[in-house]
PDB file of C-alpha atoms in Angstrom:
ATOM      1  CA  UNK B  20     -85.688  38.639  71.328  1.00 52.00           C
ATOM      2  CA  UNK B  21     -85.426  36.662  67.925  1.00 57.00           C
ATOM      3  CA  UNK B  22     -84.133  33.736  67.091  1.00 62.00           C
ATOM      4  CA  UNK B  23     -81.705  35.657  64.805  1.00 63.00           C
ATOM      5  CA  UNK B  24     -80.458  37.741  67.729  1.00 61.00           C
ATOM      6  CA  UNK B  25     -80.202  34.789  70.543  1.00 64.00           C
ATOM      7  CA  UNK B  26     -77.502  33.118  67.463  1.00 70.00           C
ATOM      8  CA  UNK B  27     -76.016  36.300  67.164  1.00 67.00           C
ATOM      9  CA  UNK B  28     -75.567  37.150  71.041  1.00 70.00           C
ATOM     10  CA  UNK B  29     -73.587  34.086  71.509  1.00 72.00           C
ATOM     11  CA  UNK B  30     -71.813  32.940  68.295  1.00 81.00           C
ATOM     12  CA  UNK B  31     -70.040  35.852  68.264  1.00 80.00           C
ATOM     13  CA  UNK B  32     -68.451  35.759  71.460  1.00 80.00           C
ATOM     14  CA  UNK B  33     -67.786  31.781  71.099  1.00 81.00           C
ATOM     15  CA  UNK B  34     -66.193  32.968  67.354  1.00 84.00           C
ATOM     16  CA  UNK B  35     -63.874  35.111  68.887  1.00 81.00           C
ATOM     17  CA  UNK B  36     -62.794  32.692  71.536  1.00 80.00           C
ATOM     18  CA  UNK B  37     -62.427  30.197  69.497  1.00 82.00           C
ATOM     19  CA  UNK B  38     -60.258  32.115  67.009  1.00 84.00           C
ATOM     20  CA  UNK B  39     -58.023  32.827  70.081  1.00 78.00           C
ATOM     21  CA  UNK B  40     -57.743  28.851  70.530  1.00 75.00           C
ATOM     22  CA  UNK B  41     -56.908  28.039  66.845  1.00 76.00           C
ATOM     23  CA  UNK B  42     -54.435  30.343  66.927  1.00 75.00           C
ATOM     24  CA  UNK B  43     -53.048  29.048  70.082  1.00 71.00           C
ATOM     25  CA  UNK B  44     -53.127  25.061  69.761  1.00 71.00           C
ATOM     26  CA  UNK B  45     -52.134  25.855  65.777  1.00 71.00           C
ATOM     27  CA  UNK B  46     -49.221  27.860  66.285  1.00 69.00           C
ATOM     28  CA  UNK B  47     -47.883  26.918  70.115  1.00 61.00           C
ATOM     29  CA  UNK B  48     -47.826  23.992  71.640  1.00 55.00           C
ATOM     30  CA  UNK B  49     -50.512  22.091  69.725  1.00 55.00           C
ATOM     31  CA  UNK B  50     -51.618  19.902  72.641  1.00 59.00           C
ATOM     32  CA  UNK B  51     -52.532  20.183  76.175  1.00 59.00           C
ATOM     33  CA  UNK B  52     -49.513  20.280  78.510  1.00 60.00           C
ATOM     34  CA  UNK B  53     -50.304  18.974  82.524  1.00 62.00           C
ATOM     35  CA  UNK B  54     -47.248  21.908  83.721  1.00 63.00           C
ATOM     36  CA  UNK B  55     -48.275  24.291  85.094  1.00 63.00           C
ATOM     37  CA  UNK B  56     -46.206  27.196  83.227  1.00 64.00           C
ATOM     38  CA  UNK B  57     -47.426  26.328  79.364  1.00 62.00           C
ATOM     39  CA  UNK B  58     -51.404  26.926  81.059  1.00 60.00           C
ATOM     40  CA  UNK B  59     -50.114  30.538  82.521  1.00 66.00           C
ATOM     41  CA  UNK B  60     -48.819  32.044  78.935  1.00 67.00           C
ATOM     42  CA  UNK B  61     -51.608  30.400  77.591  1.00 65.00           C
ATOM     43  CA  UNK B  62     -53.956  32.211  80.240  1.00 70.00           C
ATOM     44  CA  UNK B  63     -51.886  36.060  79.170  1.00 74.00           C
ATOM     45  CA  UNK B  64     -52.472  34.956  75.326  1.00 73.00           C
ATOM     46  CA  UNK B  65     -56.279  33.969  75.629  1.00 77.00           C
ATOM     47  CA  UNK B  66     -57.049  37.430  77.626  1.00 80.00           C
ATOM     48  CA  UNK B  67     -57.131  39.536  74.710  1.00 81.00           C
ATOM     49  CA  UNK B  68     -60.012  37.442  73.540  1.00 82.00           C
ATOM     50  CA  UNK B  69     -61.782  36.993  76.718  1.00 84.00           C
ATOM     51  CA  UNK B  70     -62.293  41.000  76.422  1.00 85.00           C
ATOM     52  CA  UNK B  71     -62.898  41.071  72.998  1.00 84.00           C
ATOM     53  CA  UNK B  72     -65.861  38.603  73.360  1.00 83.00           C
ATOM     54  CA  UNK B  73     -66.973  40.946  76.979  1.00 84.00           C
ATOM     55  CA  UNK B  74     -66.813  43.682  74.570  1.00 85.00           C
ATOM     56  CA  UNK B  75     -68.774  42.343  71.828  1.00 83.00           C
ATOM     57  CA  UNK B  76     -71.226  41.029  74.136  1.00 81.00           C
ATOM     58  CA  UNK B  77     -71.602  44.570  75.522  1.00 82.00           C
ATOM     59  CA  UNK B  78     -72.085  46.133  72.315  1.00 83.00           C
ATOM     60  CA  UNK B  79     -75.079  43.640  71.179  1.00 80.00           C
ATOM     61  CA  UNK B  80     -76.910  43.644  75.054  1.00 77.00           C
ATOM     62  CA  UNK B  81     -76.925  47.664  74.668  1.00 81.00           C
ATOM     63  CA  UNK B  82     -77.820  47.260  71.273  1.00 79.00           C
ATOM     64  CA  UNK B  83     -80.574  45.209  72.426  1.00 76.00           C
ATOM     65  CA  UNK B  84     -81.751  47.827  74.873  1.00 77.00           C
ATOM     66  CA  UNK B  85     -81.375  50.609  72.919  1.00 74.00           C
ATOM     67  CA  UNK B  86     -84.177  48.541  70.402  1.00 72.00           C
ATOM     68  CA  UNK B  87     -86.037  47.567  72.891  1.00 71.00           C
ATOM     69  CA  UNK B  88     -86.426  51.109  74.133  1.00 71.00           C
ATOM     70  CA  UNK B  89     -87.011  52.404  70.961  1.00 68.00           C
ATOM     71  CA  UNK B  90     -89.647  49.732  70.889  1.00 68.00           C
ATOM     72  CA  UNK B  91     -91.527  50.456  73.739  1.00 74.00           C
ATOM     73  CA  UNK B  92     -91.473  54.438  73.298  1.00 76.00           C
ATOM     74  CA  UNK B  93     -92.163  54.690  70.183  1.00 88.00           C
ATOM     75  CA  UNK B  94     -95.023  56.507  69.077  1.00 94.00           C
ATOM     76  CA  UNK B  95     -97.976  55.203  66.484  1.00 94.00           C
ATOM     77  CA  UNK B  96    -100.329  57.457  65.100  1.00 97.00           C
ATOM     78  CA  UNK B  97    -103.909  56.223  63.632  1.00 96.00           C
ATOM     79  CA  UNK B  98    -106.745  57.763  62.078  1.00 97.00           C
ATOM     80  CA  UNK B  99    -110.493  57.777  62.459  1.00 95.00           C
ATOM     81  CA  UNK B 100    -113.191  60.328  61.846  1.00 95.00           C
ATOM     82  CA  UNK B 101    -116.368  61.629  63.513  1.00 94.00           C
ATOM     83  CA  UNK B 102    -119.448  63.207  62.082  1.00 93.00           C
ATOM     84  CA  UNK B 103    -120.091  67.122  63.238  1.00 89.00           C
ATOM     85  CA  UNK B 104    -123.071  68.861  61.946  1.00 86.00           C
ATOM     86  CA  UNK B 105    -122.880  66.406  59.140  1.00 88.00           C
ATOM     87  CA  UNK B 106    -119.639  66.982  58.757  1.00 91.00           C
ATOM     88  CA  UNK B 107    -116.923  64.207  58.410  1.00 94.00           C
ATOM     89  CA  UNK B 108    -114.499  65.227  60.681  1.00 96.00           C
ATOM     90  CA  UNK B 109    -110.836  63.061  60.704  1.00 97.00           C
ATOM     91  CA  UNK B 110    -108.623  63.142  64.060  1.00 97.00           C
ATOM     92  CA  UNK B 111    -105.169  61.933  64.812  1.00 98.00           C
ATOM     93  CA  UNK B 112    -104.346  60.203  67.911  1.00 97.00           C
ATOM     94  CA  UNK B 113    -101.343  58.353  69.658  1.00 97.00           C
ATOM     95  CA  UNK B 114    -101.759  54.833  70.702  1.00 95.00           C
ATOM     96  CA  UNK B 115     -98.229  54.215  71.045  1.00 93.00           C
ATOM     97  CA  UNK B 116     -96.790  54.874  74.531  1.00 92.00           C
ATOM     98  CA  UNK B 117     -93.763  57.609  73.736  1.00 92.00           C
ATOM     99  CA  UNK B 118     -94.692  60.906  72.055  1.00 95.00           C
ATOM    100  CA  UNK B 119     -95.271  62.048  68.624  1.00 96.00           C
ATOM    101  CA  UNK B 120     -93.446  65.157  68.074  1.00 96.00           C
ATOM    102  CA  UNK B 121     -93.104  68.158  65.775  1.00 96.00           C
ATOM    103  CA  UNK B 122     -95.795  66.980  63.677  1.00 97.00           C
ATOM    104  CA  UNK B 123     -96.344  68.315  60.571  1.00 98.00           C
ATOM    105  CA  UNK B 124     -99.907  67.875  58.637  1.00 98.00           C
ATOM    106  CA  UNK B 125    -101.130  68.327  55.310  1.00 98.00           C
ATOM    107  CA  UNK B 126    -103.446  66.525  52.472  1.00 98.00           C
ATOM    108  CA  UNK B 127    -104.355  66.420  49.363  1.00 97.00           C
ATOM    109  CA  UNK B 128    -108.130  66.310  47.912  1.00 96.00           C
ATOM    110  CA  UNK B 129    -106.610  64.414  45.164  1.00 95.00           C
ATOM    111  CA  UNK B 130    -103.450  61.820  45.554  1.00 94.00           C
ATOM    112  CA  UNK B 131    -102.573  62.694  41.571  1.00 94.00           C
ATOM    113  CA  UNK B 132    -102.377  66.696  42.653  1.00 95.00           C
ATOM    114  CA  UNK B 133    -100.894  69.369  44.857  1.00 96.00           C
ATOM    115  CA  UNK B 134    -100.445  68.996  48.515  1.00 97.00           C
ATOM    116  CA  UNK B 135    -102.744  71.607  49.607  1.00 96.00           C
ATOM    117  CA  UNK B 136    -100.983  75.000  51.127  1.00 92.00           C
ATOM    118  CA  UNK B 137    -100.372  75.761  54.126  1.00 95.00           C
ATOM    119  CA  UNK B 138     -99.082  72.425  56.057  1.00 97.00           C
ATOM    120  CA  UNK B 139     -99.804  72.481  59.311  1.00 97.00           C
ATOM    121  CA  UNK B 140     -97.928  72.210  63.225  1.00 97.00           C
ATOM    122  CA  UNK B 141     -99.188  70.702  65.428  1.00 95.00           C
ATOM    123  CA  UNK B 142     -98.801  69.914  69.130  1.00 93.00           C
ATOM    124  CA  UNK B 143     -96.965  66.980  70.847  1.00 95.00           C
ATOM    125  CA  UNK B 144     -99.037  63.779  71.326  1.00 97.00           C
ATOM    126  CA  UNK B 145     -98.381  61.711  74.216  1.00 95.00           C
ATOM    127  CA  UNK B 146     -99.763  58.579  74.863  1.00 94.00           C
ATOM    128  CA  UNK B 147    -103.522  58.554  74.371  1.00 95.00           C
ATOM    129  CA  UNK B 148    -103.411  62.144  72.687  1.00 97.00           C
ATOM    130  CA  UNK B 149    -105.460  63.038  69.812  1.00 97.00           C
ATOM    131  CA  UNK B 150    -105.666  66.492  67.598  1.00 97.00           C
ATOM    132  CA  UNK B 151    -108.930  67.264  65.880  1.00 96.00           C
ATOM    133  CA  UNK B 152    -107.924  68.435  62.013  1.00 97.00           C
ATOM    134  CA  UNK B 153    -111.453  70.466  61.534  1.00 93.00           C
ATOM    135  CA  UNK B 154    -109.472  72.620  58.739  1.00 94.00           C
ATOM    136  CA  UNK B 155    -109.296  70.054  56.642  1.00 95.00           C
ATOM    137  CA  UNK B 156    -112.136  69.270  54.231  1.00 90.00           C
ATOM    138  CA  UNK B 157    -112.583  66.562  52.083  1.00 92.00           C
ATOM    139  CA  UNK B 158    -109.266  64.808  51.949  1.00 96.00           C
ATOM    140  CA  UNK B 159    -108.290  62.538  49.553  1.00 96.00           C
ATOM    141  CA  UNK B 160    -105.095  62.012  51.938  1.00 97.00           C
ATOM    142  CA  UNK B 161    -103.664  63.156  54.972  1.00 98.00           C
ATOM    143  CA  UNK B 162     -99.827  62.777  55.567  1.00 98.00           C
ATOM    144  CA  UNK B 163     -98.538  63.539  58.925  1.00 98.00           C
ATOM    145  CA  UNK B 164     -95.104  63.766  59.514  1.00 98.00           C
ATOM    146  CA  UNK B 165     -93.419  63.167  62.776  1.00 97.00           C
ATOM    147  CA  UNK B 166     -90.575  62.367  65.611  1.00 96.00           C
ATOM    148  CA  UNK B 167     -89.978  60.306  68.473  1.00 93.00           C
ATOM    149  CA  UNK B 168     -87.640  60.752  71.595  1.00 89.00           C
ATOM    150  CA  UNK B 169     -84.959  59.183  69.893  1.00 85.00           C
ATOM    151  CA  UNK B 170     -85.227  61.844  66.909  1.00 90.00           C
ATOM    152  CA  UNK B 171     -86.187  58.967  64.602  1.00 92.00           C
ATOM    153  CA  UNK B 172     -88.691  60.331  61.570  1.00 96.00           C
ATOM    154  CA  UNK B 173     -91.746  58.898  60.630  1.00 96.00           C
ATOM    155  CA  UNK B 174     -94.489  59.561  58.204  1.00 97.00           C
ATOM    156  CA  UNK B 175     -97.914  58.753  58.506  1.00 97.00           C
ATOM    157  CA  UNK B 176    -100.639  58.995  55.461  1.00 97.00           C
ATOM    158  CA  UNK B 177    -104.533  57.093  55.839  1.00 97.00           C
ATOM    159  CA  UNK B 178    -106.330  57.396  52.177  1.00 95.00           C
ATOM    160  CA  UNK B 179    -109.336  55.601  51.460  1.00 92.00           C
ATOM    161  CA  UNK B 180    -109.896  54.404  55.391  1.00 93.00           C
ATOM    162  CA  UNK B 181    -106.313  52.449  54.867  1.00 95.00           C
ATOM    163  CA  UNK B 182    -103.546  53.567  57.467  1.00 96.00           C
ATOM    164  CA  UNK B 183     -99.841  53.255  56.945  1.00 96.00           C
ATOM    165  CA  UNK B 184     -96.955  54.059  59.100  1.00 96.00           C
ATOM    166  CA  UNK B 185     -93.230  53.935  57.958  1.00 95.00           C
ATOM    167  CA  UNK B 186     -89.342  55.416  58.811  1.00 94.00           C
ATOM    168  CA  UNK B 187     -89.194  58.328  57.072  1.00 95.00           C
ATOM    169  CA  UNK B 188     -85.146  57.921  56.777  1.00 91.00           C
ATOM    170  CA  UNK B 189     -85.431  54.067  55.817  1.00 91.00           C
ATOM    171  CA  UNK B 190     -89.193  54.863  53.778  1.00 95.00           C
ATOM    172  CA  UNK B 191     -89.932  51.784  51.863  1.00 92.00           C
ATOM    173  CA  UNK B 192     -92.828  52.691  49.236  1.00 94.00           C
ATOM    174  CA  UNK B 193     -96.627  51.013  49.740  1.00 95.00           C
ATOM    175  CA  UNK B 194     -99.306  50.838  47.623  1.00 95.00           C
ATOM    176  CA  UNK B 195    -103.166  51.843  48.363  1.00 94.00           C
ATOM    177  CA  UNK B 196    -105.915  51.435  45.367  1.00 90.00           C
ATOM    178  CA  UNK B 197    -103.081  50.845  43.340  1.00 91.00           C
ATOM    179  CA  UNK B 198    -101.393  54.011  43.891  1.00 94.00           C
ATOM    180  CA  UNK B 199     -98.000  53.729  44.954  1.00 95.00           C
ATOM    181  CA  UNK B 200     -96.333  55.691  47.371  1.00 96.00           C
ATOM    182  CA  UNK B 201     -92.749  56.979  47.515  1.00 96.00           C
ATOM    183  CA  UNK B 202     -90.792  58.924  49.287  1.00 96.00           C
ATOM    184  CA  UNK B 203     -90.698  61.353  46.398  1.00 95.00           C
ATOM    185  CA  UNK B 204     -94.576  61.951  47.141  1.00 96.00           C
ATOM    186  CA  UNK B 205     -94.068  63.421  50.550  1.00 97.00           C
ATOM    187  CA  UNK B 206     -90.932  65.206  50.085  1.00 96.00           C
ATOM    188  CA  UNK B 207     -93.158  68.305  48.476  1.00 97.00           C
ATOM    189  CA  UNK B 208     -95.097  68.106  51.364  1.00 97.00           C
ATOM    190  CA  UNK B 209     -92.204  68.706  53.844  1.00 96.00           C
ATOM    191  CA  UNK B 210     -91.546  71.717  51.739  1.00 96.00           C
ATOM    192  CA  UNK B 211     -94.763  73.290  52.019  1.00 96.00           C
ATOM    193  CA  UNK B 212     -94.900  76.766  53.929  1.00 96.00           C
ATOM    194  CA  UNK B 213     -96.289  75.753  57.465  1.00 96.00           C
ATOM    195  CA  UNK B 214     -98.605  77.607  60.193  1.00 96.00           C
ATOM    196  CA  UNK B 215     -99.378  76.997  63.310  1.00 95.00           C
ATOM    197  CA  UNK B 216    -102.473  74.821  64.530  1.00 95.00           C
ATOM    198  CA  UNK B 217    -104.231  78.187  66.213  1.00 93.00           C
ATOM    199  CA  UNK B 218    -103.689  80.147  63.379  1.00 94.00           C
ATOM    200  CA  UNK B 219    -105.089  77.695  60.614  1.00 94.00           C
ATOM    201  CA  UNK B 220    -107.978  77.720  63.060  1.00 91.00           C
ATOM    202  CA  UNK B 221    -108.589  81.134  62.831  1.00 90.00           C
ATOM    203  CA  UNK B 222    -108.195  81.543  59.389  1.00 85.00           C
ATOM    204  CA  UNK B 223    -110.883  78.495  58.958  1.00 79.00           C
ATOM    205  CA  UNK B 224    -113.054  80.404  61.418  1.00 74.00           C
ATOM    206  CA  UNK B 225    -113.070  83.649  59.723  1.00 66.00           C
ATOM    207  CA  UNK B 226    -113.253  81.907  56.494  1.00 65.00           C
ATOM    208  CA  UNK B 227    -116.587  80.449  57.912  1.00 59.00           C
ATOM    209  CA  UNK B 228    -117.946  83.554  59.778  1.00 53.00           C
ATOM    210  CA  UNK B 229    -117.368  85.228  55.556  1.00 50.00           C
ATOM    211  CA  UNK B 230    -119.224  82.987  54.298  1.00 48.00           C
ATOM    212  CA  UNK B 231    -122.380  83.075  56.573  1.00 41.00           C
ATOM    213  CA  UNK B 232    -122.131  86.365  56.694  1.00 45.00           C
ATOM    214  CA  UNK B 233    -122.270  86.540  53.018  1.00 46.00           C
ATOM    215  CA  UNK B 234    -125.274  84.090  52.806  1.00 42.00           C
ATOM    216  CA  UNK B 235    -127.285  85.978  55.594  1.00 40.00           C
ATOM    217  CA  UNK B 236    -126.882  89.186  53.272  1.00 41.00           C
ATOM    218  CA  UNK B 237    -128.028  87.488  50.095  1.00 45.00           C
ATOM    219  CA  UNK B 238    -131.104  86.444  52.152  1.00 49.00           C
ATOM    220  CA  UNK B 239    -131.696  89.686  53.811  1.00 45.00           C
TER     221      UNK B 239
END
């Protein structure tokens, strides 16, 4: 917890009881009495503010929580790459301990151009969870697009080795190479006609299997 928060978690309460005094002392009996009967309609006047400060202290502790939880489950999805058959391959994985769903992928081979067609769905990613993207060649940038638990929205882009992570719903633009990013520049991309993981495989594998075939009959 902050500092901001522990000031907030009990001013608040202590404001509201001590409106409930002013208001009291300022417009009652203005002093302390030693009968017994002034300290009871005090007691009935005071209770309204007694659960008005329970209340509010309610609202910030589950307010707390529900950040904390949010915290602790959220998911955070980082990039690396890995050379097959000298081939620069990139992966996604979770390091965050909730899951990364409904995740939508794409790049560009050029930040100034067109998202390349089709995006692509992917699988959940729980904690530890990675997804190979072997469809995608020479990116300039890859944007992923994602949920948590808590339906929160996130996008994800790495270009030129640099990772950044931000709400989707609360995006605040970054720069990388001096190339700024907005939330304009991934809108297109959440437009983009989408497939599903095994069938942009397949269409990369047959794509392949065209080509070699197509280079084995040139030879022949």
């Amino acid at each position: 917890m902050n500092e901001k928060n522990k000031w907030l978690l009990f001013a608040i309460p202590l404001l509201i009881l001590g409106c409930g005094w002013f208001i009291y002392f300022n417009n009652f009996e203005g002093k302390f009495s030693t009968e017994p009967t002034p300290w009871g309609s005090y007691g009935t006047f005071i209770n309204s503010f007694v659960t008005l400060a329970n209340v509010s202290l309610f609202l910030m502790f589950s307010l707390l929580v529900y950040r904390y939880n949010r915290t602790v489950n959220s998911p955070i999805l980082t990039f690396k790459t890995k050379i097959k058959k000298k081939r620069e391959v990139w992966i996604i994985k979770n390091i965050g301990n909730g899951p990364a769903m409904n995740l939508l992928v794409a790049y560009k081979t050029d930040a100034n151009e067109h998202w390349i067609h089709p995006a692509v769905k992917c699988y959940s990613l729980g904690k530890d969870d990675s997804v190979t993207l072997d469809w995608i060649d020479n990116p300039d940038v890859i944007g992923v697009y994602y949920t948590d638990i808590f339906k929160n929205e996130f996008i994800a882009l790495v270009g030129n080795d640099i990772t950044e992570i931000s709400s989707y719903s609360q995006f605040k633009e970054f720069t990388i190479n001096n190339f700024v990013y907005t939330k304009n520049f991934f809108e297109p991309m959440l437009n983009l006609t989408s497939v599903r993981l095994a069938q942009i495989r397949n269409l990369t594998a047959d794509s392949t299997s065209t080509t070699t075939t197509q280079t084995t009959s040139r030879e022949g």
